[in-house]
CSV table of C-alpha atoms and ligand atoms in Angstrom, one decimal:
chain,number,residue,atom,x,y,z
D,1,MET,CA,-16.1,82.3,-1.7
D,2,ARG,CA,-16.4,83.1,2.0
D,3,ALA,CA,-18.8,84.5,3.5
D,4,PHE,CA,-19.9,85.0,7.1
D,5,VAL,CA,-23.0,82.6,8.8
D,6,VAL,CA,-24.7,82.5,11.6
D,7,THR,CA,-26.6,78.7,11.7
D,8,ALA,CA,-28.0,78.8,15.7
D,9,PRO,CA,-28.0,81.3,18.5
D,10,PHE,CA,-24.1,82.2,19.9
D,11,GLU,CA,-23.4,80.1,16.7
D,12,ALA,CA,-21.4,81.7,13.9
D,13,GLY,CA,-18.7,80.9,11.7
D,14,VAL,CA,-17.2,82.1,8.2
D,15,TYR,CA,-17.6,79.1,5.1
D,16,GLU,CA,-16.9,78.9,1.8
D,17,VAL,CA,-20.4,79.1,-0.4
D,18,ASP,CA,-21.3,78.9,-3.8
D,19,PRO,CA,-20.4,82.6,-5.2
D,20,PRO,CA,-23.8,84.4,-6.4
D,21,VAL,CA,-24.4,84.9,-9.6
D,22,PRO,CA,-26.9,88.0,-10.8
D,23,GLY,CA,-29.9,87.6,-11.9
D,24,ALA,CA,-32.2,89.4,-14.6
D,25,GLY,CA,-31.9,92.8,-12.9
D,26,ASP,CA,-29.2,92.2,-10.2
D,27,VAL,CA,-25.4,93.4,-9.8
D,28,VAL,CA,-22.6,91.1,-7.9
D,29,ILE,CA,-21.0,93.7,-5.7
D,30,ASP,CA,-17.2,93.1,-4.6
D,31,VAL,CA,-17.6,93.6,-1.0
D,32,GLU,CA,-15.4,96.6,0.5
D,33,ARG,CA,-17.0,97.5,4.0
D,34,VAL,CA,-19.5,96.2,5.9
D,35,GLY,CA,-20.5,97.9,9.5
D,36,VAL,CA,-21.4,95.4,12.2
D,37,CYS,CA,-24.9,97.0,13.8
D,38,GLY,CA,-26.7,95.9,16.5
D,39,THR,CA,-29.3,94.4,14.4
D,40,ASP,CA,-26.5,91.8,13.9
D,41,VAL,CA,-25.9,91.2,17.8
D,42,ASP,CA,-29.9,90.6,17.9
D,43,PHE,CA,-29.5,87.5,15.1
D,44,TYR,CA,-26.7,86.4,16.7
D,45,THR,CA,-27.9,85.6,20.1
D,46,GLY,CA,-31.5,85.0,18.9
D,47,GLU,CA,-33.2,87.6,19.5
D,48,MET,CA,-34.4,89.5,16.8
D,49,GLN,CA,-37.8,90.1,16.5
D,50,TYR,CA,-37.9,88.5,12.7
D,51,LEU,CA,-36.6,85.3,14.2
D,52,HIS,CA,-39.9,85.0,16.6
D,53,ASP,CA,-42.6,86.0,13.6
D,54,GLY,CA,-41.2,83.8,10.5
D,55,ASP,CA,-39.5,87.0,8.4
D,56,ALA,CA,-35.6,85.5,9.5
D,57,HIS,CA,-34.9,82.1,9.7
D,58,TYR,CA,-31.4,80.3,10.5
D,59,PRO,CA,-28.4,79.8,8.7
D,60,MET,CA,-27.9,83.8,7.9
D,61,ARG,CA,-25.9,85.3,5.9
D,62,LEU,CA,-25.9,88.9,8.5
D,63,GLY,CA,-24.7,92.3,7.1
D,64,HIS,CA,-27.2,95.1,6.0
D,65,GLU,CA,-24.0,98.5,6.1
D,66,TRP,CA,-21.7,98.0,3.2
D,67,SER,CA,-20.0,99.7,0.3
D,68,GLY,CA,-17.7,98.0,-2.2
D,69,THR,CA,-17.5,97.8,-6.7
D,70,VAL,CA,-19.6,96.1,-9.4
D,71,ARG,CA,-17.9,93.5,-10.7
D,72,ASP,CA,-21.2,92.1,-13.1
D,73,VAL,CA,-25.0,92.8,-14.0
D,74,GLY,CA,-27.6,90.5,-15.2
D,75,VAL,CA,-29.5,90.7,-18.3
D,76,GLY,CA,-31.4,93.9,-18.5
D,77,VAL,CA,-29.1,96.3,-16.5
D,78,ASP,CA,-26.5,99.0,-17.8
D,79,HIS,CA,-22.9,97.9,-18.8
D,80,SER,CA,-22.3,101.7,-17.0
D,81,TRP,CA,-22.8,100.4,-13.5
D,82,ILE,CA,-19.6,98.0,-13.4
D,83,GLU,CA,-16.7,99.1,-12.1
D,84,GLN,CA,-18.6,102.0,-10.1
D,85,ARG,CA,-18.3,102.9,-6.4
D,86,VAL,CA,-21.9,101.8,-4.2
D,87,MET,CA,-23.2,101.3,-1.3
D,88,GLY,CA,-27.0,99.8,-1.4
D,89,ASP,CA,-30.4,99.9,0.5
D,90,THR,CA,-31.4,97.6,2.4
D,91,MET,CA,-34.6,97.4,2.1
D,92,LEU,CA,-36.4,96.2,-0.7
D,93,GLY,CA,-39.7,96.1,-1.8
D,94,CYS,CA,-41.9,94.1,-4.4
D,95,GLY,CA,-42.0,97.4,-6.2
D,96,GLU,CA,-45.2,96.6,-7.7
D,97,CYS,CA,-47.8,97.0,-4.5
D,98,HIS,CA,-49.5,100.7,-3.0
D,99,ARG,CA,-46.9,101.4,-0.9
D,100,CYS,CA,-43.9,101.0,-3.2
D,101,THR,CA,-45.7,102.6,-5.9
D,102,ASN,CA,-45.9,105.4,-3.5
D,103,SER,CA,-42.1,106.1,-2.5
D,104,LEU,CA,-43.0,103.4,0.7
D,105,GLN,CA,-40.6,100.4,-0.5
D,106,HIS,CA,-39.3,100.8,3.4
D,107,VAL,CA,-42.5,99.6,5.0
D,108,CYS,CA,-43.9,97.0,2.2
D,109,GLU,CA,-45.8,93.9,3.5
D,110,PHE,CA,-43.0,91.3,0.8
D,111,ARG,CA,-39.9,94.0,1.2
D,112,HIS,CA,-36.8,92.1,1.4
D,113,GLU,CA,-34.3,93.1,3.6
D,114,VAL,CA,-30.8,92.2,2.7
D,115,GLY,CA,-29.3,90.1,5.3
D,116,ILE,CA,-32.1,90.5,8.1
D,117,ARG,CA,-35.3,89.1,6.5
D,118,ARG,CA,-37.2,87.1,4.2
D,119,GLY,CA,-34.0,85.3,3.6
D,120,PHE,CA,-31.9,87.8,1.4
D,121,ALA,CA,-28.3,87.0,1.8
D,122,GLY,CA,-26.1,89.8,3.4
D,123,ALA,CA,-22.5,91.3,2.5
D,124,LEU,CA,-20.6,89.9,5.0
D,125,ALA,CA,-19.1,88.2,2.4
D,126,GLU,CA,-16.7,88.7,0.0
D,127,GLN,CA,-19.4,88.9,-3.6
D,128,ILE,CA,-23.5,90.0,-2.3
D,129,VAL,CA,-26.3,90.3,-5.3
D,130,VAL,CA,-28.7,93.1,-5.0
D,131,PRO,CA,-31.2,94.8,-8.1
D,132,ALA,CA,-29.1,97.7,-9.8
D,133,SER,CA,-32.0,99.0,-8.5
D,134,SER,CA,-31.3,99.7,-4.9
D,135,LEU,CA,-27.6,101.2,-5.0
D,136,HIS,CA,-26.7,104.6,-4.8
D,137,ARG,CA,-23.0,105.8,-6.6
D,138,LEU,CA,-20.5,106.8,-4.2
D,139,PRO,CA,-18.7,110.0,-5.2
D,140,PRO,CA,-15.1,109.9,-4.5
D,141,ARG,CA,-14.9,112.0,-1.8
D,142,VAL,CA,-17.1,108.6,-0.7
D,143,ASP,CA,-14.1,106.4,0.5
D,144,ALA,CA,-15.5,102.2,1.8
D,145,ALA,CA,-15.6,103.1,5.3
D,146,LEU,CA,-17.8,106.5,5.1
D,147,GLY,CA,-20.2,104.1,2.5
D,148,ALA,CA,-20.3,101.6,4.5
D,149,LEU,CA,-21.8,104.8,7.0
D,150,VAL,CA,-24.3,105.8,4.8
D,151,GLU,CA,-27.1,103.5,5.5
D,152,PRO,CA,-27.7,104.0,9.8
D,153,GLY,CA,-26.2,107.9,8.5
D,154,GLY,CA,-29.7,107.8,6.4
D,155,ASN,CA,-31.3,106.2,9.3
D,156,ALA,CA,-30.2,108.9,11.8
D,157,LEU,CA,-30.5,111.6,9.5
D,158,ARG,CA,-34.7,110.7,9.0
D,159,ALA,CA,-34.9,111.2,12.7
D,160,VAL,CA,-33.3,113.9,12.7
D,161,TRP,CA,-35.4,115.5,10.2
D,162,GLY,CA,-38.0,114.0,12.2
D,163,ALA,CA,-36.9,115.9,15.2
D,164,ASP,CA,-37.8,119.2,12.3
D,165,LEU,CA,-35.2,121.0,13.9
D,166,ASN,CA,-34.5,124.9,13.8
D,167,ARG,CA,-30.6,126.3,14.5
D,168,GLY,CA,-29.9,126.7,17.1
D,169,ASP,CA,-32.9,124.0,19.0
D,170,ARG,CA,-31.8,122.2,21.8
D,171,LEU,CA,-31.9,118.6,21.0
D,172,LEU,CA,-32.0,115.4,23.3
D,173,ILE,CA,-30.6,112.2,21.9
D,174,LEU,CA,-31.8,109.3,24.1
D,175,GLY,CA,-28.5,106.8,24.2
D,176,PRO,CA,-24.9,106.8,22.6
D,177,GLY,CA,-24.6,104.2,20.9
D,178,THR,CA,-23.8,104.4,16.5
D,179,ILE,CA,-27.5,105.9,15.8
D,180,GLY,CA,-27.3,108.5,18.7
D,181,LEU,CA,-24.0,109.8,17.3
D,182,LEU,CA,-25.3,110.0,13.4
D,183,CYS,CA,-27.9,111.9,14.8
D,184,ALA,CA,-25.8,114.3,17.3
D,185,TYR,CA,-23.9,114.9,13.9
D,186,PHE,CA,-26.5,115.7,11.5
D,187,ALA,CA,-28.2,118.0,14.2
D,188,LYS,CA,-25.2,120.1,15.2
D,189,ALA,CA,-24.8,120.5,11.2
D,190,ARG,CA,-28.0,122.3,11.1
D,191,GLY,CA,-26.6,123.8,14.0
D,192,ALA,CA,-29.0,122.7,16.7
D,193,GLU,CA,-27.4,122.6,19.8
D,194,VAL,CA,-26.8,118.9,21.2
D,195,HIS,CA,-27.3,116.9,24.3
D,196,LEU,CA,-27.4,112.9,25.3
D,197,MET,CA,-28.0,111.5,27.4
D,198,GLY,CA,-26.0,108.0,28.3
D,199,ARG,CA,-25.0,105.3,31.2
D,200,SER,CA,-21.5,104.1,31.0
D,201,THR,CA,-18.8,107.0,31.7
D,202,SER,CA,-16.7,105.6,28.9
D,203,SER,CA,-19.6,106.2,26.2
D,204,LEU,CA,-20.2,109.5,27.4
D,205,ASP,CA,-16.6,110.7,27.4
D,206,PHE,CA,-16.5,109.3,23.7
D,207,ALA,CA,-19.6,111.9,22.7
D,208,ARG,CA,-17.8,114.3,24.6
D,209,SER,CA,-14.4,113.5,21.9
D,210,ILE,CA,-16.0,114.1,19.1
D,211,GLY,CA,-17.9,117.3,20.2
D,212,ILE,CA,-21.0,116.7,22.2
D,213,GLU,CA,-20.6,119.3,25.0
D,214,GLY,CA,-23.5,117.8,27.1
D,215,CYS,CA,-22.7,115.0,27.8
D,216,TRP,CA,-25.3,113.0,31.0
D,217,THR,CA,-26.8,110.2,33.0
D,218,ASN,CA,-30.7,109.9,33.8
D,219,GLU,CA,-29.2,111.5,37.5
D,220,ASN,CA,-27.5,114.1,36.2
D,221,LEU,CA,-29.8,115.6,33.1
D,222,PRO,CA,-30.3,119.0,33.6
D,223,ASP,CA,-33.6,120.3,33.4
D,224,LEU,CA,-33.3,122.7,30.6
D,225,ALA,CA,-36.4,122.6,28.0
D,226,PHE,CA,-36.0,120.2,24.9
D,227,ASP,CA,-37.0,121.1,21.7
D,228,ALA,CA,-36.7,117.7,20.5
D,229,VAL,CA,-36.5,114.5,22.3
D,230,ILE,CA,-34.6,112.0,20.1
D,231,ASP,CA,-34.9,107.9,21.2
D,232,ALA,CA,-32.2,106.3,19.7
D,233,SER,CA,-31.8,103.6,22.6
D,234,ASN,CA,-32.9,99.6,23.8
D,235,ASP,CA,-34.6,100.9,26.9
D,236,ALA,CA,-38.2,100.2,27.0
D,237,SER,CA,-38.8,103.3,30.1
D,238,LEU,CA,-37.0,105.8,27.6
D,239,PRO,CA,-40.0,106.6,24.9
D,240,ALA,CA,-41.6,107.6,28.2
D,241,GLN,CA,-39.0,109.3,29.8
D,242,ALA,CA,-39.0,111.5,25.9
D,243,LEU,CA,-41.9,111.8,25.9
D,244,GLU,CA,-42.1,113.8,29.8
D,245,LEU,CA,-38.4,116.1,28.4
D,246,VAL,CA,-40.1,117.3,25.7
D,247,GLU,CA,-41.4,120.7,25.2
D,248,PRO,CA,-44.9,120.8,24.7
D,249,GLY,CA,-45.7,121.6,20.9
D,250,LYS,CA,-42.2,120.1,19.3
D,251,ARG,CA,-41.2,116.8,19.2
D,252,VAL,CA,-40.4,113.4,19.9
D,253,VAL,CA,-38.1,111.2,17.9
D,254,PHE,CA,-38.5,107.0,18.3
D,255,ILE,CA,-35.8,105.4,16.1
D,256,GLY,CA,-34.6,102.7,19.1
D,257,ILE,CA,-36.6,99.5,19.5
D,258,ALA,CA,-36.2,97.9,23.0
D,259,GLY,CA,-36.8,94.1,23.2
D,260,THR,CA,-39.8,94.7,25.3
D,261,PRO,CA,-43.1,97.1,25.1
D,262,SER,CA,-42.5,100.5,25.5
D,263,LEU,CA,-45.6,102.1,26.8
D,264,LEU,CA,-46.1,105.5,26.5
D,265,ASP,CA,-49.4,107.7,28.1
D,266,THR,CA,-50.6,109.5,25.3
D,267,ARG,CA,-52.7,111.4,27.2
D,268,ILE,CA,-49.7,113.3,28.0
D,269,GLN,CA,-48.6,113.6,24.3
D,270,VAL,CA,-52.1,114.5,23.7
D,271,LEU,CA,-51.3,117.5,26.7
D,272,LYS,CA,-48.3,119.2,26.0
D,273,ASP,CA,-49.9,118.6,22.3
D,274,VAL,CA,-46.5,117.0,21.2
D,275,THR,CA,-46.2,115.0,17.9
D,276,SER,CA,-44.6,111.7,17.9
D,277,VAL,CA,-42.5,109.9,15.1
D,278,GLY,CA,-41.4,106.4,15.0
D,279,ILE,CA,-37.4,106.3,11.9
D,280,LEU,CA,-37.6,102.0,10.7
D,281,SER,CA,-35.3,102.1,7.7
D,282,GLY,CA,-32.7,104.7,5.7
D,283,SER,CA,-33.6,104.7,3.0
D,284,PRO,CA,-35.5,108.3,2.3
D,285,GLY,CA,-32.3,109.8,3.4
D,286,LEU,CA,-29.7,107.8,1.8
D,287,ALA,CA,-28.9,110.0,-1.3
D,288,ALA,CA,-29.5,113.0,1.2
D,289,THR,CA,-26.6,111.6,3.8
D,290,ILE,CA,-24.0,110.4,0.6
D,291,ASP,CA,-24.5,114.1,-0.1
D,292,LEU,CA,-23.7,115.0,3.2
D,293,TYR,CA,-20.5,113.3,3.6
D,294,GLU,CA,-19.4,114.2,0.3
D,295,SER,CA,-19.4,117.6,1.1
D,296,GLY,CA,-17.8,117.1,4.1
D,297,THR,CA,-20.0,118.5,6.2
D,298,VAL,CA,-20.6,115.3,8.5
D,299,ASP,CA,-17.4,113.0,8.5
D,300,PRO,CA,-18.6,110.0,11.5
D,301,ARG,CA,-15.5,108.0,10.8
D,302,PRO,CA,-14.1,108.9,14.3
D,303,LEU,CA,-17.7,106.0,15.4
D,304,ILE,CA,-15.2,103.5,13.4
D,305,ALA,CA,-13.3,101.9,16.6
D,306,MET,CA,-12.0,98.4,14.7
D,307,THR,CA,-11.6,96.9,10.5
D,308,THR,CA,-11.6,93.8,11.2
D,309,ASP,CA,-11.6,90.3,8.4
D,310,LEU,CA,-14.7,88.4,8.7
D,311,GLY,CA,-12.3,85.8,11.4
D,312,GLY,CA,-12.8,88.6,13.4
D,313,VAL,CA,-16.8,89.1,13.0
D,314,ALA,CA,-18.1,85.8,16.0
D,315,ALA,CA,-16.6,87.8,19.0
D,316,ILE,CA,-17.6,91.2,18.0
D,317,LEU,CA,-21.0,89.3,18.1
D,318,ALA,CA,-20.6,88.1,21.5
D,319,GLY,CA,-19.9,91.5,23.0
D,320,GLU,CA,-15.4,91.2,22.4
D,321,ARG,CA,-13.7,94.7,21.7
D,322,PRO,CA,-11.2,93.3,20.4
D,323,ARG,CA,-7.6,94.4,21.3
D,324,GLY,CA,-6.8,97.7,19.6
D,325,ALA,CA,-9.7,98.3,19.3
D,326,GLY,CA,-10.5,102.8,19.1
D,327,PRO,CA,-13.3,103.7,21.4
D,328,GLY,CA,-15.7,104.3,19.3
D,329,PRO,CA,-18.7,102.1,19.0
D,330,LYS,CA,-19.5,100.9,15.6
D,331,PHE,CA,-17.0,97.9,13.8
D,332,HIS,CA,-16.4,97.8,10.2
D,333,VAL,CA,-15.5,94.8,8.6
D,334,ASP,CA,-12.6,94.2,5.4
D,335,PRO,CA,-14.6,90.3,4.0
D,336,ARG,CA,-11.1,90.8,1.2
D,337,VAL,CA,-8.7,90.2,4.0
D,338,GLY,CA,-7.6,87.5,5.9
D,339,ALA,CA,-6.6,84.2,5.9
D,340,PRO,CA,-9.5,81.7,3.7
D,341,THR,CA,-10.9,78.6,5.8
D,342,THR,CA,-11.5,75.0,5.5
D,343,TYR,CA,-15.6,74.7,6.6
D,344,SER,CA,-17.8,72.9,4.6
D,345,ALA,CA,-20.8,74.8,3.6
D,346,PRO,CA,-23.5,74.6,6.6
Y,401,LIG,ZN1,-27.2,98.2,11.0
Y,402,LIG,ZN1,-43.9,97.2,-1.9
């Protein structure tokens, strides 16, 4: 089968690889849609921390925001999974440690992360193999594109939960990328007044086009009382600014990761009696995200700029916007389309 493989920083392509075989407890998925995410860009450029910690090595098969159909099952897996439309959790805990047995498998020390950590092959391929225990069924109204938006949606929904908003509360989101905009969708669905801070005119114009009224830059941000601030940026200075901007007694949520340490003055946090929340994964929010997409309460498909094939992934990771791409921040990939390549195995 064809798979997208990163072999070294800025070196990647579509290769012929062996199709996956399901082990005990596993399923093989025919992949229908995959989201390309900032984490994938960090692996392409070589900046991703896991490459430096030894938690990831090239060659890497990326892709952790996916949807597809179960094609085959391994020993011990109920055959009723076959033909089911599904998405899967990125985080695959060991299942046995104290964290895993206490609903914290997404922070298991020994976890694999699909397409990210400890060599687990990702979904930018015609097929992927994952444990059946990581699957979530997709109802008919959640199409392939929405299915591939469940994983980032789960992250954003948890960030909004972390902000603990009541109807009418005023939320400020820092960062107009996919996660920031998904946070805006979920917060609006909760009845919050949503403001967003970004840098480029085009990203703020797009944010306005999906119904966020308060779109600002750091220079013209109005002096308002924010009941919560979510940092969904990769700017190392914004976590400290989030703490400055939030109302006393309220919440800041950190979901963005900068390339360098983000320093905070905890004296400000103490004196303002602020609660801070860090969000790593979508795992505990995946089922609720599927429900919100199915009911139509949240439909983030306008975020998708374009759906391309495996052969188009390298250019997107390199930062190009292909001709015909819409204004949204998210690129999707359909591994089923596109001509087969003649590369040899990496
Ligand atoms: Zn992602
Ligand atoms: Zn564990």
